Amino acid sequence: MKKIFLVSLMLIFCKLAQCDIIPDNSHFVHKCVKIINSADFPDIALVAYSENPGGGPIVLVIDPASCIEKSYKFNKLKIFAVKKEYLANKKLDSIDWMRDRNVFRTNIEIESYGGYVDNLTPIYSIKEYYKIESLENNILVLYKSKEIIKFNNGRPVSIKTYAYKSGITSLDKQNSTNEDPYNYLPGSQYTVLYFLRALFFTILIETFVLFIFFKTKFKTANIDNRRLLLTGFLCSFSTLPYLWYVFPIFIQSILSYVLIGELSVVIVEALIISGILKTNFRNAFLISLVANLASFLTGLLLDRII
C-alpha cells in the first residue's frame, strides 16, 4: 500500500513537472504589461498581487516604468489600488488585500505572462499598455489603450489603439494597423490571401527587374521573353514559401530572420538565374540582390497602405 501511495505521488509530481518543460516546436513570446498614466493619480499606489498556488501571495508596488510581473506562469495576477497615505506606516504583507475596505479592486483582470506558442504562430513579443479611466466606488477602472505586437517573420509591427467611452473599450481603427495579428496561422483564409498577395507582387516585381536587366545592361545575351517570365516564376515559387513557412520555425529573432532568410533567397535565386539564363554567378547575384531588395521594400510599403 505504501509503495502504491509513493508511486502515485511520483506520477502526480512528474505530471506537474511537465508544465515547466519547453514544448516541442515552440518559442517563447515575451509579454510586457504597463499601466502608463498612474502619474495622473499621484495619491494612489498600484499594487500587483500575485496568488501563488504553491505558497503565499507575492505583493509588490507597481513601478510605472517596469513591466508588471506575476513571477510564475501559474500565478493569478490581481491589480489593486490603495491610498499612499494608507500604506505609509504599513507593510505590504500585513494588509488583507482581498477584504480590506481601503483597497480598490479593478474592473478587469490582466494577464502579464506571454509564454510559449507554436512556431507556426510568428509572434515575437507583445506589449500591452493600460490606462486608469477612473477611481470611484472602490473600483479602479482600467482599460487597454494600446497593443504592440512584433513578429519573427518580417511582417510589420502590429499597432492597435483603443478608446474608452461610457464603460466600453473600442478599437480605434484610424490609429491601428494589422487589425488581426493573431489570425495568422497557416491554413487560415487570412494567411492564404496574405501569402498569395505577397507571391503575386513578388513575381511581378522580380520579373520586371529581370526584364530591365536583360533588355538593357545584358541585352547582348538575347534572352527571349518566355524564358525571362519562366525564370521570374521559378525564382519566386522556389523561395517565398520557404521564407514564409520554414524559416520562422527555426529562426525567432527578427533581425536574424531578415538577414539569413533574405540572403539565402538571394543566393538560391542567383543560382536559378545563372542556370536558366546562362549568365555568370556574379551577374546573377547582382540581379537577384536588386530584385529581392525591390520586392522587400515594396512589401513594406504595401503593408502600410493596403
PDB file of C-alpha atoms in Angstrom:
ATOM      1  CA  MET A   1       0.000   0.000   0.000  1.00  0.00           C
ATOM      2  CA  LYS A   2       2.835   2.329   0.881  1.00  0.00           C
ATOM      3  CA  LYS A   3       4.531   1.659  -2.470  1.00  0.00           C
ATOM      4  CA  ILE A   4       1.315   2.390  -4.362  1.00  0.00           C
ATOM      5  CA  PHE A   5       0.997   5.688  -2.476  1.00  0.00           C
ATOM      6  CA  LEU A   6       4.601   6.680  -3.284  1.00  0.00           C
ATOM      7  CA  VAL A   7       4.219   5.763  -6.944  1.00  0.00           C
ATOM      8  CA  SER A   8       1.017   7.808  -7.123  1.00  0.00           C
ATOM      9  CA  LEU A   9       2.811  10.817  -5.641  1.00  0.00           C
ATOM     10  CA  MET A  10       5.641  10.439  -8.153  1.00  0.00           C
ATOM     11  CA  LEU A  11       3.209  10.312 -11.066  1.00  0.00           C
ATOM     12  CA  ILE A  12       1.408  13.414  -9.837  1.00  0.00           C
ATOM     13  CA  PHE A  13       4.605  15.416  -9.384  1.00  0.00           C
ATOM     14  CA  CYS A  14       6.007  14.198 -12.700  1.00  0.00           C
ATOM     15  CA  LYS A  15       2.836  15.328 -14.395  1.00  0.00           C
ATOM     16  CA  LEU A  16       3.092  18.754 -12.736  1.00  0.00           C
ATOM     17  CA  ALA A  17       6.760  18.993 -13.639  1.00  0.00           C
ATOM     18  CA  GLN A  18       5.899  18.596 -17.303  1.00  0.00           C
ATOM     19  CA  CYS A  19       4.313  22.031 -17.156  1.00  0.00           C
ATOM     20  CA  ASP A  20       7.785  23.570 -16.992  1.00  0.00           C
ATOM     21  CA  ILE A  21       9.149  21.637 -19.975  1.00  0.00           C
ATOM     22  CA  ILE A  22       9.540  23.690 -23.129  1.00  0.00           C
ATOM     23  CA  PRO A  23       7.025  22.325 -25.655  1.00  0.00           C
ATOM     24  CA  ASP A  24       8.356  20.936 -28.922  1.00  0.00           C
ATOM     25  CA  ASN A  25       8.325  23.214 -31.974  1.00  0.00           C
ATOM     26  CA  SER A  26       7.591  26.297 -29.907  1.00  0.00           C
ATOM     27  CA  HIS A  27       9.169  29.598 -28.987  1.00  0.00           C
ATOM     28  CA  PHE A  28       8.772  31.980 -26.080  1.00  0.00           C
ATOM     29  CA  VAL A  29       6.763  35.168 -26.523  1.00  0.00           C
ATOM     30  CA  HIS A  30       7.777  37.901 -24.118  1.00  0.00           C
ATOM     31  CA  LYS A  31       4.855  39.991 -22.905  1.00  0.00           C
ATOM     32  CA  CYS A  32       5.191  43.359 -21.214  1.00  0.00           C
ATOM     33  CA  VAL A  33       2.211  44.977 -19.483  1.00  0.00           C
ATOM     34  CA  LYS A  34       2.265  48.524 -18.119  1.00  0.00           C
ATOM     35  CA  ILE A  35      -0.217  50.977 -16.626  1.00  0.00           C
ATOM     36  CA  ILE A  36       1.014  54.161 -18.234  1.00  0.00           C
ATOM     37  CA  ASN A  37      -0.970  57.007 -16.667  1.00  0.00           C
ATOM     38  CA  SER A  38      -0.574  56.280 -12.962  1.00  0.00           C
ATOM     39  CA  ALA A  39       1.185  59.649 -12.599  1.00  0.00           C
ATOM     40  CA  ASP A  40      -2.223  61.271 -13.162  1.00  0.00           C
ATOM     41  CA  PHE A  41      -3.261  59.810  -9.793  1.00  0.00           C
ATOM     42  CA  PRO A  42      -0.367  60.895  -7.527  1.00  0.00           C
ATOM     43  CA  ASP A  43      -2.101  59.980  -4.256  1.00  0.00           C
ATOM     44  CA  ILE A  44      -2.694  56.374  -5.382  1.00  0.00           C
ATOM     45  CA  ALA A  45      -0.287  53.411  -5.259  1.00  0.00           C
ATOM     46  CA  LEU A  46      -0.854  50.488  -7.618  1.00  0.00           C
ATOM     47  CA  VAL A  47      -0.100  47.031  -6.296  1.00  0.00           C
ATOM     48  CA  ALA A  48       0.451  43.721  -8.104  1.00  0.00           C
ATOM     49  CA  TYR A  49      -0.977  40.864  -6.038  1.00  0.00           C
ATOM     50  CA  SER A  50       0.214  37.517  -7.346  1.00  0.00           C
ATOM     51  CA  GLU A  51      -1.504  34.443  -5.939  1.00  0.00           C
ATOM     52  CA  ASN A  52       0.909  31.536  -5.785  1.00  0.00           C
ATOM     53  CA  PRO A  53      -0.716  28.060  -5.919  1.00  0.00           C
ATOM     54  CA  GLY A  54       2.251  26.621  -4.048  1.00  0.00           C
ATOM     55  CA  GLY A  55       2.526  29.197  -1.265  1.00  0.00           C
ATOM     56  CA  GLY A  56       1.611  32.646  -0.036  1.00  0.00           C
ATOM     57  CA  PRO A  57       0.894  35.633  -2.306  1.00  0.00           C
ATOM     58  CA  ILE A  58       3.606  37.902  -3.699  1.00  0.00           C
ATOM     59  CA  VAL A  59       2.741  41.575  -3.252  1.00  0.00           C
ATOM     60  CA  LEU A  60       4.693  44.354  -4.979  1.00  0.00           C
ATOM     61  CA  VAL A  61       4.132  48.043  -5.583  1.00  0.00           C
ATOM     62  CA  ILE A  62       3.981  48.557  -9.344  1.00  0.00           C
ATOM     63  CA  ASP A  63       6.765  50.593 -10.891  1.00  0.00           C
ATOM     64  CA  PRO A  64       5.241  52.580 -13.807  1.00  0.00           C
ATOM     65  CA  ALA A  65       8.483  52.233 -15.794  1.00  0.00           C
ATOM     66  CA  SER A  66       8.692  48.452 -15.451  1.00  0.00           C
ATOM     67  CA  CYS A  67       6.667  45.563 -16.848  1.00  0.00           C
ATOM     68  CA  ILE A  68       4.118  44.123 -14.425  1.00  0.00           C
ATOM     69  CA  GLU A  69       5.268  40.646 -13.425  1.00  0.00           C
ATOM     70  CA  LYS A  70       3.364  37.837 -11.776  1.00  0.00           C
ATOM     71  CA  SER A  71       6.589  35.902 -11.002  1.00  0.00           C
ATOM     72  CA  TYR A  72       5.361  32.486 -12.167  1.00  0.00           C
ATOM     73  CA  LYS A  73       3.185  31.488 -15.096  1.00  0.00           C
ATOM     74  CA  PHE A  74       0.616  29.657 -12.949  1.00  0.00           C
ATOM     75  CA  ASN A  75       0.225  32.536 -10.521  1.00  0.00           C
ATOM     76  CA  LYS A  76      -3.006  34.517 -10.701  1.00  0.00           C
ATOM     77  CA  LEU A  77      -2.410  38.239 -11.007  1.00  0.00           C
ATOM     78  CA  LYS A  78      -4.653  40.870  -9.475  1.00  0.00           C
ATOM     79  CA  ILE A  79      -4.147  44.622  -9.595  1.00  0.00           C
ATOM     80  CA  PHE A  80      -5.162  46.718  -6.594  1.00  0.00           C
ATOM     81  CA  ALA A  81      -5.020  50.410  -5.764  1.00  0.00           C
ATOM     82  CA  VAL A  82      -4.674  51.980  -2.352  1.00  0.00           C
ATOM     83  CA  LYS A  83      -4.135  55.473  -0.993  1.00  0.00           C
ATOM     84  CA  LYS A  84      -0.433  56.153  -0.457  1.00  0.00           C
ATOM     85  CA  GLU A  85      -1.135  57.628   2.960  1.00  0.00           C
ATOM     86  CA  TYR A  86      -2.722  54.328   3.974  1.00  0.00           C
ATOM     87  CA  LEU A  87       0.484  52.472   3.050  1.00  0.00           C
ATOM     88  CA  ALA A  88       2.738  54.952   4.834  1.00  0.00           C
ATOM     89  CA  ASN A  89       3.135  53.006   8.064  1.00  0.00           C
ATOM     90  CA  LYS A  90       2.193  49.536   6.895  1.00  0.00           C
ATOM     91  CA  LYS A  91       3.975  46.565   5.416  1.00  0.00           C
ATOM     92  CA  LEU A  92       2.512  45.141   2.239  1.00  0.00           C
ATOM     93  CA  ASP A  93       2.132  41.647   3.676  1.00  0.00           C
ATOM     94  CA  SER A  94       0.258  42.968   6.728  1.00  0.00           C
ATOM     95  CA  ILE A  95      -2.753  44.053   4.646  1.00  0.00           C
ATOM     96  CA  ASP A  96      -5.600  41.699   3.840  1.00  0.00           C
ATOM     97  CA  TRP A  97      -5.782  42.692   0.186  1.00  0.00           C
ATOM     98  CA  MET A  98      -8.849  40.595  -0.552  1.00  0.00           C
ATOM     99  CA  ARG A  99     -11.000  42.013   2.274  1.00  0.00           C
ATOM    100  CA  ASP A 100      -9.593  45.370   3.355  1.00  0.00           C
ATOM    101  CA  ARG A 101     -12.113  48.132   2.631  1.00  0.00           C
ATOM    102  CA  ASN A 102      -9.327  50.602   1.919  1.00  0.00           C
ATOM    103  CA  VAL A 103      -8.246  48.567  -1.098  1.00  0.00           C
ATOM    104  CA  PHE A 104      -9.635  49.422  -4.529  1.00  0.00           C
ATOM    105  CA  ARG A 105     -10.238  46.482  -6.842  1.00  0.00           C
ATOM    106  CA  THR A 106     -10.066  46.593 -10.635  1.00  0.00           C
ATOM    107  CA  ASN A 107     -12.861  46.113 -13.149  1.00  0.00           C
ATOM    108  CA  ILE A 108     -10.800  43.712 -15.287  1.00  0.00           C
ATOM    109  CA  GLU A 109      -8.112  41.065 -14.875  1.00  0.00           C
ATOM    110  CA  ILE A 110      -4.794  41.436 -16.686  1.00  0.00           C
ATOM    111  CA  GLU A 111      -2.607  38.606 -17.976  1.00  0.00           C
ATOM    112  CA  SER A 112       1.040  39.660 -17.936  1.00  0.00           C
ATOM    113  CA  TYR A 113       2.647  36.353 -18.956  1.00  0.00           C
ATOM    114  CA  GLY A 114       3.353  35.603 -22.610  1.00  0.00           C
ATOM    115  CA  GLY A 115       4.592  32.030 -22.561  1.00  0.00           C
ATOM    116  CA  TYR A 116       5.389  29.528 -25.296  1.00  0.00           C
ATOM    117  CA  VAL A 117       3.493  29.430 -28.588  1.00  0.00           C
ATOM    118  CA  ASP A 118       3.689  27.123 -31.578  1.00  0.00           C
ATOM    119  CA  ASN A 119       6.387  28.050 -34.095  1.00  0.00           C
ATOM    120  CA  LEU A 120       3.667  28.357 -36.729  1.00  0.00           C
ATOM    121  CA  THR A 121       2.473  31.448 -34.854  1.00  0.00           C
ATOM    122  CA  PRO A 122       5.041  34.070 -35.848  1.00  0.00           C
ATOM    123  CA  ILE A 123       4.618  36.367 -32.836  1.00  0.00           C
ATOM    124  CA  TYR A 124       7.871  37.524 -31.239  1.00  0.00           C
ATOM    125  CA  SER A 125       6.752  39.891 -28.460  1.00  0.00           C
ATOM    126  CA  ILE A 126       3.652  41.635 -27.120  1.00  0.00           C
ATOM    127  CA  LYS A 127       3.366  44.960 -25.319  1.00  0.00           C
ATOM    128  CA  GLU A 128       0.097  45.999 -23.695  1.00  0.00           C
ATOM    129  CA  TYR A 129      -0.458  49.448 -22.253  1.00  0.00           C
ATOM    130  CA  TYR A 130      -3.339  50.093 -19.873  1.00  0.00           C
ATOM    131  CA  LYS A 131      -4.780  53.343 -18.558  1.00  0.00           C
ATOM    132  CA  ILE A 132      -6.743  54.255 -15.463  1.00  0.00           C
ATOM    133  CA  GLU A 133     -10.094  55.697 -16.514  1.00  0.00           C
ATOM    134  CA  SER A 134     -11.448  56.428 -13.039  1.00  0.00           C
ATOM    135  CA  LEU A 135     -11.263  55.529  -9.367  1.00  0.00           C
ATOM    136  CA  GLU A 136     -14.621  55.541  -7.624  1.00  0.00           C
ATOM    137  CA  ASN A 137     -16.921  53.351  -5.523  1.00  0.00           C
ATOM    138  CA  ASN A 138     -13.952  51.171  -4.536  1.00  0.00           C
ATOM    139  CA  ILE A 139     -13.370  50.248  -8.190  1.00  0.00           C
ATOM    140  CA  LEU A 140     -10.256  51.073 -10.206  1.00  0.00           C
ATOM    141  CA  VAL A 141     -11.465  51.235 -13.802  1.00  0.00           C
ATOM    142  CA  LEU A 142      -8.737  50.121 -16.220  1.00  0.00           C
ATOM    143  CA  TYR A 143      -8.800  49.682 -19.979  1.00  0.00           C
ATOM    144  CA  LYS A 144      -6.267  48.595 -22.574  1.00  0.00           C
ATOM    145  CA  SER A 145      -5.211  51.671 -24.526  1.00  0.00           C
ATOM    146  CA  LYS A 146      -2.566  50.224 -26.824  1.00  0.00           C
ATOM    147  CA  GLU A 147      -1.204  46.885 -28.048  1.00  0.00           C
ATOM    148  CA  ILE A 148       2.037  46.412 -29.970  1.00  0.00           C
ATOM    149  CA  ILE A 149       2.882  43.024 -31.490  1.00  0.00           C
ATOM    150  CA  LYS A 150       6.191  42.199 -33.165  1.00  0.00           C
ATOM    151  CA  PHE A 151       6.667  39.224 -35.476  1.00  0.00           C
ATOM    152  CA  ASN A 152       9.620  36.975 -36.269  1.00  0.00           C
ATOM    153  CA  ASN A 153       8.880  36.504 -39.981  1.00  0.00           C
ATOM    154  CA  GLY A 154       9.476  40.005 -41.279  1.00  0.00           C
ATOM    155  CA  ARG A 155       5.842  41.063 -41.019  1.00  0.00           C
ATOM    156  CA  PRO A 156       5.455  44.738 -39.998  1.00  0.00           C
ATOM    157  CA  VAL A 157       4.706  45.574 -36.390  1.00  0.00           C
ATOM    158  CA  SER A 158       1.006  45.489 -35.498  1.00  0.00           C
ATOM    159  CA  ILE A 159      -0.188  48.505 -33.525  1.00  0.00           C
ATOM    160  CA  LYS A 160      -3.723  48.709 -32.156  1.00  0.00           C
ATOM    161  CA  THR A 161      -5.061  51.604 -30.095  1.00  0.00           C
ATOM    162  CA  TYR A 162      -8.247  51.685 -28.062  1.00  0.00           C
ATOM    163  CA  ALA A 163     -10.567  54.376 -26.750  1.00  0.00           C
ATOM    164  CA  TYR A 164     -12.746  54.246 -23.642  1.00  0.00           C
ATOM    165  CA  LYS A 165     -16.251  55.673 -23.770  1.00  0.00           C
ATOM    166  CA  SER A 166     -19.086  55.144 -21.303  1.00  0.00           C
ATOM    167  CA  GLY A 167     -17.832  51.827 -19.983  1.00  0.00           C
ATOM    168  CA  ILE A 168     -16.969  50.426 -23.429  1.00  0.00           C
ATOM    169  CA  THR A 169     -13.488  49.942 -24.838  1.00  0.00           C
ATOM    170  CA  SER A 170     -13.435  50.075 -28.636  1.00  0.00           C
ATOM    171  CA  LEU A 171     -10.748  49.707 -31.284  1.00  0.00           C
ATOM    172  CA  ASP A 172      -9.560  52.970 -32.775  1.00  0.00           C
ATOM    173  CA  LYS A 173      -9.207  51.820 -36.390  1.00  0.00           C
ATOM    174  CA  GLN A 174      -7.856  55.158 -37.549  1.00  0.00           C
ATOM    175  CA  ASN A 175      -4.702  54.741 -35.466  1.00  0.00           C
ATOM    176  CA  SER A 176      -4.301  50.978 -35.786  1.00  0.00           C
ATOM    177  CA  THR A 177      -2.568  48.678 -38.255  1.00  0.00           C
ATOM    178  CA  ASN A 178      -2.892  44.933 -38.957  1.00  0.00           C
ATOM    179  CA  GLU A 179      -6.168  44.504 -37.111  1.00  0.00           C
ATOM    180  CA  ASP A 180      -5.966  40.707 -36.866  1.00  0.00           C
ATOM    181  CA  PRO A 181      -2.374  39.881 -35.857  1.00  0.00           C
ATOM    182  CA  TYR A 182      -3.333  36.583 -34.189  1.00  0.00           C
ATOM    183  CA  ASN A 183      -5.262  35.272 -37.178  1.00  0.00           C
ATOM    184  CA  TYR A 184      -2.078  34.312 -38.936  1.00  0.00           C
ATOM    185  CA  LEU A 185      -1.834  30.535 -38.744  1.00  0.00           C
ATOM    186  CA  PRO A 186      -1.023  28.645 -41.963  1.00  0.00           C
ATOM    187  CA  GLY A 187      -4.209  27.335 -43.474  1.00  0.00           C
ATOM    188  CA  SER A 188      -6.415  30.211 -42.361  1.00  0.00           C
ATOM    189  CA  GLN A 189      -8.141  32.244 -45.038  1.00  0.00           C
ATOM    190  CA  TYR A 190      -6.300  35.352 -43.904  1.00  0.00           C
ATOM    191  CA  THR A 191      -2.905  33.688 -44.226  1.00  0.00           C
ATOM    192  CA  VAL A 192      -3.609  32.223 -47.669  1.00  0.00           C
ATOM    193  CA  LEU A 193      -4.799  35.537 -49.066  1.00  0.00           C
ATOM    194  CA  TYR A 194      -1.904  37.385 -47.471  1.00  0.00           C
ATOM    195  CA  PHE A 195       0.597  34.888 -48.891  1.00  0.00           C
ATOM    196  CA  LEU A 196      -0.965  34.904 -52.387  1.00  0.00           C
ATOM    197  CA  ARG A 197      -0.865  38.679 -52.425  1.00  0.00           C
ATOM    198  CA  ALA A 198       2.807  38.619 -51.477  1.00  0.00           C
ATOM    199  CA  LEU A 199       3.541  35.930 -54.084  1.00  0.00           C
ATOM    200  CA  PHE A 200       1.785  37.905 -56.829  1.00  0.00           C
ATOM    201  CA  PHE A 201       3.689  41.111 -56.149  1.00  0.00           C
ATOM    202  CA  THR A 202       6.983  39.240 -55.711  1.00  0.00           C
ATOM    203  CA  ILE A 203       6.633  37.571 -59.125  1.00  0.00           C
ATOM    204  CA  LEU A 204       5.579  40.852 -60.705  1.00  0.00           C
ATOM    205  CA  ILE A 205       8.435  42.908 -59.276  1.00  0.00           C
ATOM    206  CA  GLU A 206      11.240  40.381 -59.653  1.00  0.00           C
ATOM    207  CA  THR A 207      10.222  39.506 -63.232  1.00  0.00           C
ATOM    208  CA  PHE A 208      10.134  43.224 -64.020  1.00  0.00           C
ATOM    209  CA  VAL A 209      13.696  43.574 -62.681  1.00  0.00           C
ATOM    210  CA  LEU A 210      14.798  40.636 -64.850  1.00  0.00           C
ATOM    211  CA  PHE A 211      13.358  42.342 -67.926  1.00  0.00           C
ATOM    212  CA  ILE A 212      15.096  45.612 -67.083  1.00  0.00           C
ATOM    213  CA  PHE A 213      18.497  43.951 -66.716  1.00  0.00           C
ATOM    214  CA  PHE A 214      18.265  41.669 -69.759  1.00  0.00           C
ATOM    215  CA  LYS A 215      16.741  44.284 -72.033  1.00  0.00           C
ATOM    216  CA  THR A 216      19.308  46.966 -71.123  1.00  0.00           C
ATOM    217  CA  LYS A 217      22.558  46.026 -69.355  1.00  0.00           C
ATOM    218  CA  PHE A 218      22.683  42.396 -70.571  1.00  0.00           C
ATOM    219  CA  LYS A 219      20.705  42.722 -73.810  1.00  0.00           C
ATOM    220  CA  THR A 220      23.544  41.091 -75.771  1.00  0.00           C
ATOM    221  CA  ALA A 221      22.555  37.805 -74.144  1.00  0.00           C
ATOM    222  CA  ASN A 222      19.447  37.789 -76.378  1.00  0.00           C
ATOM    223  CA  ILE A 223      17.209  36.116 -73.776  1.00  0.00           C
ATOM    224  CA  ASP A 224      13.664  35.705 -75.082  1.00  0.00           C
ATOM    225  CA  ASN A 225      10.673  36.932 -73.074  1.00  0.00           C
ATOM    226  CA  ARG A 226       9.277  33.473 -72.323  1.00  0.00           C
ATOM    227  CA  ARG A 227      12.483  32.399 -70.620  1.00  0.00           C
ATOM    228  CA  LEU A 228      12.533  35.600 -68.562  1.00  0.00           C
ATOM    229  CA  LEU A 229       8.939  35.000 -67.471  1.00  0.00           C
ATOM    230  CA  LEU A 230       9.716  31.374 -66.589  1.00  0.00           C
ATOM    231  CA  THR A 231      12.745  32.446 -64.543  1.00  0.00           C
ATOM    232  CA  GLY A 232      10.725  35.043 -62.656  1.00  0.00           C
ATOM    233  CA  PHE A 233       8.060  32.455 -61.764  1.00  0.00           C
ATOM    234  CA  LEU A 234      10.582  29.818 -60.702  1.00  0.00           C
ATOM    235  CA  CYS A 235      12.585  32.210 -58.537  1.00  0.00           C
ATOM    236  CA  SER A 236       9.555  33.299 -56.539  1.00  0.00           C
ATOM    237  CA  PHE A 237       7.898  29.886 -56.298  1.00  0.00           C
ATOM    238  CA  SER A 238      11.181  28.267 -55.223  1.00  0.00           C
ATOM    239  CA  THR A 239      11.907  30.636 -52.347  1.00  0.00           C
ATOM    240  CA  LEU A 240       8.898  32.515 -50.959  1.00  0.00           C
ATOM    241  CA  PRO A 241       7.092  29.511 -49.365  1.00  0.00           C
ATOM    242  CA  TYR A 242      10.281  28.580 -47.502  1.00  0.00           C
ATOM    243  CA  LEU A 243      10.786  32.166 -46.386  1.00  0.00           C
ATOM    244  CA  TRP A 244       7.245  32.316 -45.022  1.00  0.00           C
ATOM    245  CA  TYR A 245       6.684  28.888 -43.509  1.00  0.00           C
ATOM    246  CA  VAL A 246      10.027  27.153 -42.928  1.00  0.00           C
ATOM    247  CA  PHE A 247      12.484  29.811 -41.749  1.00  0.00           C
ATOM    248  CA  PRO A 248      10.234  31.143 -38.927  1.00  0.00           C
ATOM    249  CA  ILE A 249      10.213  27.682 -37.345  1.00  0.00           C
ATOM    250  CA  PHE A 250      13.982  27.752 -36.843  1.00  0.00           C
ATOM    251  CA  ILE A 251      14.670  31.493 -36.503  1.00  0.00           C
ATOM    252  CA  GLN A 252      12.832  33.561 -33.879  1.00  0.00           C
ATOM    253  CA  SER A 253      14.895  36.761 -33.996  1.00  0.00           C
ATOM    254  CA  ILE A 254      13.507  39.330 -36.443  1.00  0.00           C
ATOM    255  CA  LEU A 255      16.968  40.601 -37.384  1.00  0.00           C
ATOM    256  CA  SER A 256      18.350  37.095 -37.929  1.00  0.00           C
ATOM    257  CA  TYR A 257      15.273  36.139 -39.930  1.00  0.00           C
ATOM    258  CA  VAL A 258      15.662  39.090 -42.293  1.00  0.00           C
ATOM    259  CA  LEU A 259      19.426  38.709 -42.714  1.00  0.00           C
ATOM    260  CA  ILE A 260      19.633  34.909 -43.018  1.00  0.00           C
ATOM    261  CA  GLY A 261      16.329  34.483 -44.843  1.00  0.00           C
ATOM    262  CA  GLU A 262      16.849  37.189 -47.440  1.00  0.00           C
ATOM    263  CA  LEU A 263      20.493  36.247 -48.043  1.00  0.00           C
ATOM    264  CA  SER A 264      19.507  32.605 -48.594  1.00  0.00           C
ATOM    265  CA  VAL A 265      16.799  33.678 -51.028  1.00  0.00           C
ATOM    266  CA  VAL A 266      19.226  35.897 -52.935  1.00  0.00           C
ATOM    267  CA  ILE A 267      21.730  33.048 -53.296  1.00  0.00           C
ATOM    268  CA  VAL A 268      19.138  30.451 -54.377  1.00  0.00           C
ATOM    269  CA  GLU A 269      17.580  32.803 -56.923  1.00  0.00           C
ATOM    270  CA  ALA A 270      21.038  33.736 -58.222  1.00  0.00           C
ATOM    271  CA  LEU A 271      21.699  30.045 -58.871  1.00  0.00           C
ATOM    272  CA  ILE A 272      18.375  29.737 -60.730  1.00  0.00           C
ATOM    273  CA  ILE A 273      19.070  32.856 -62.803  1.00  0.00           C
ATOM    274  CA  SER A 274      22.587  31.783 -63.720  1.00  0.00           C
ATOM    275  CA  GLY A 275      21.396  28.271 -64.620  1.00  0.00           C
ATOM    276  CA  ILE A 276      18.408  29.191 -66.785  1.00  0.00           C
ATOM    277  CA  LEU A 277      19.599  32.455 -68.305  1.00  0.00           C
ATOM    278  CA  LYS A 278      23.184  31.263 -68.847  1.00  0.00           C
ATOM    279  CA  THR A 279      24.890  34.202 -67.147  1.00  0.00           C
ATOM    280  CA  ASN A 280      27.811  34.132 -64.713  1.00  0.00           C
ATOM    281  CA  PHE A 281      27.063  33.910 -60.993  1.00  0.00           C
ATOM    282  CA  ARG A 282      28.375  37.398 -60.263  1.00  0.00           C
ATOM    283  CA  ASN A 283      25.831  38.990 -62.601  1.00  0.00           C
ATOM    284  CA  ALA A 284      23.099  36.644 -61.403  1.00  0.00           C
ATOM    285  CA  PHE A 285      23.818  37.558 -57.787  1.00  0.00           C
ATOM    286  CA  LEU A 286      23.587  41.281 -58.600  1.00  0.00           C
ATOM    287  CA  ILE A 287      20.249  40.788 -60.390  1.00  0.00           C
ATOM    288  CA  SER A 288      18.887  38.641 -57.568  1.00  0.00           C
ATOM    289  CA  LEU A 289      20.005  41.158 -54.945  1.00  0.00           C
ATOM    290  CA  VAL A 290      18.324  44.071 -56.730  1.00  0.00           C
ATOM    291  CA  ALA A 291      15.157  42.060 -57.406  1.00  0.00           C
ATOM    292  CA  ASN A 292      14.777  40.931 -53.806  1.00  0.00           C
ATOM    293  CA  LEU A 293      15.583  44.360 -52.417  1.00  0.00           C
ATOM    294  CA  ALA A 294      12.909  45.844 -54.680  1.00  0.00           C
ATOM    295  CA  SER A 295      10.293  43.248 -53.650  1.00  0.00           C
ATOM    296  CA  PHE A 296      11.196  43.563 -49.950  1.00  0.00           C
ATOM    297  CA  LEU A 297      10.867  47.365 -49.922  1.00  0.00           C
ATOM    298  CA  THR A 298       7.672  47.199 -51.971  1.00  0.00           C
ATOM    299  CA  GLY A 299       6.252  44.708 -49.487  1.00  0.00           C
ATOM    300  CA  LEU A 300       6.943  47.051 -46.591  1.00  0.00           C
ATOM    301  CA  LEU A 301       5.252  49.858 -48.491  1.00  0.00           C
ATOM    302  CA  LEU A 302       2.197  47.776 -49.385  1.00  0.00           C
ATOM    303  CA  ASP A 303       1.755  46.675 -45.771  1.00  0.00           C
ATOM    304  CA  ARG A 304       1.420  50.330 -44.833  1.00  0.00           C
ATOM    305  CA  ILE A 305      -1.110  51.306 -47.466  1.00  0.00           C
ATOM    306  CA  ILE A 306      -3.213  48.156 -48.057  1.00  0.00           C
TER     307      ILE A 306
END
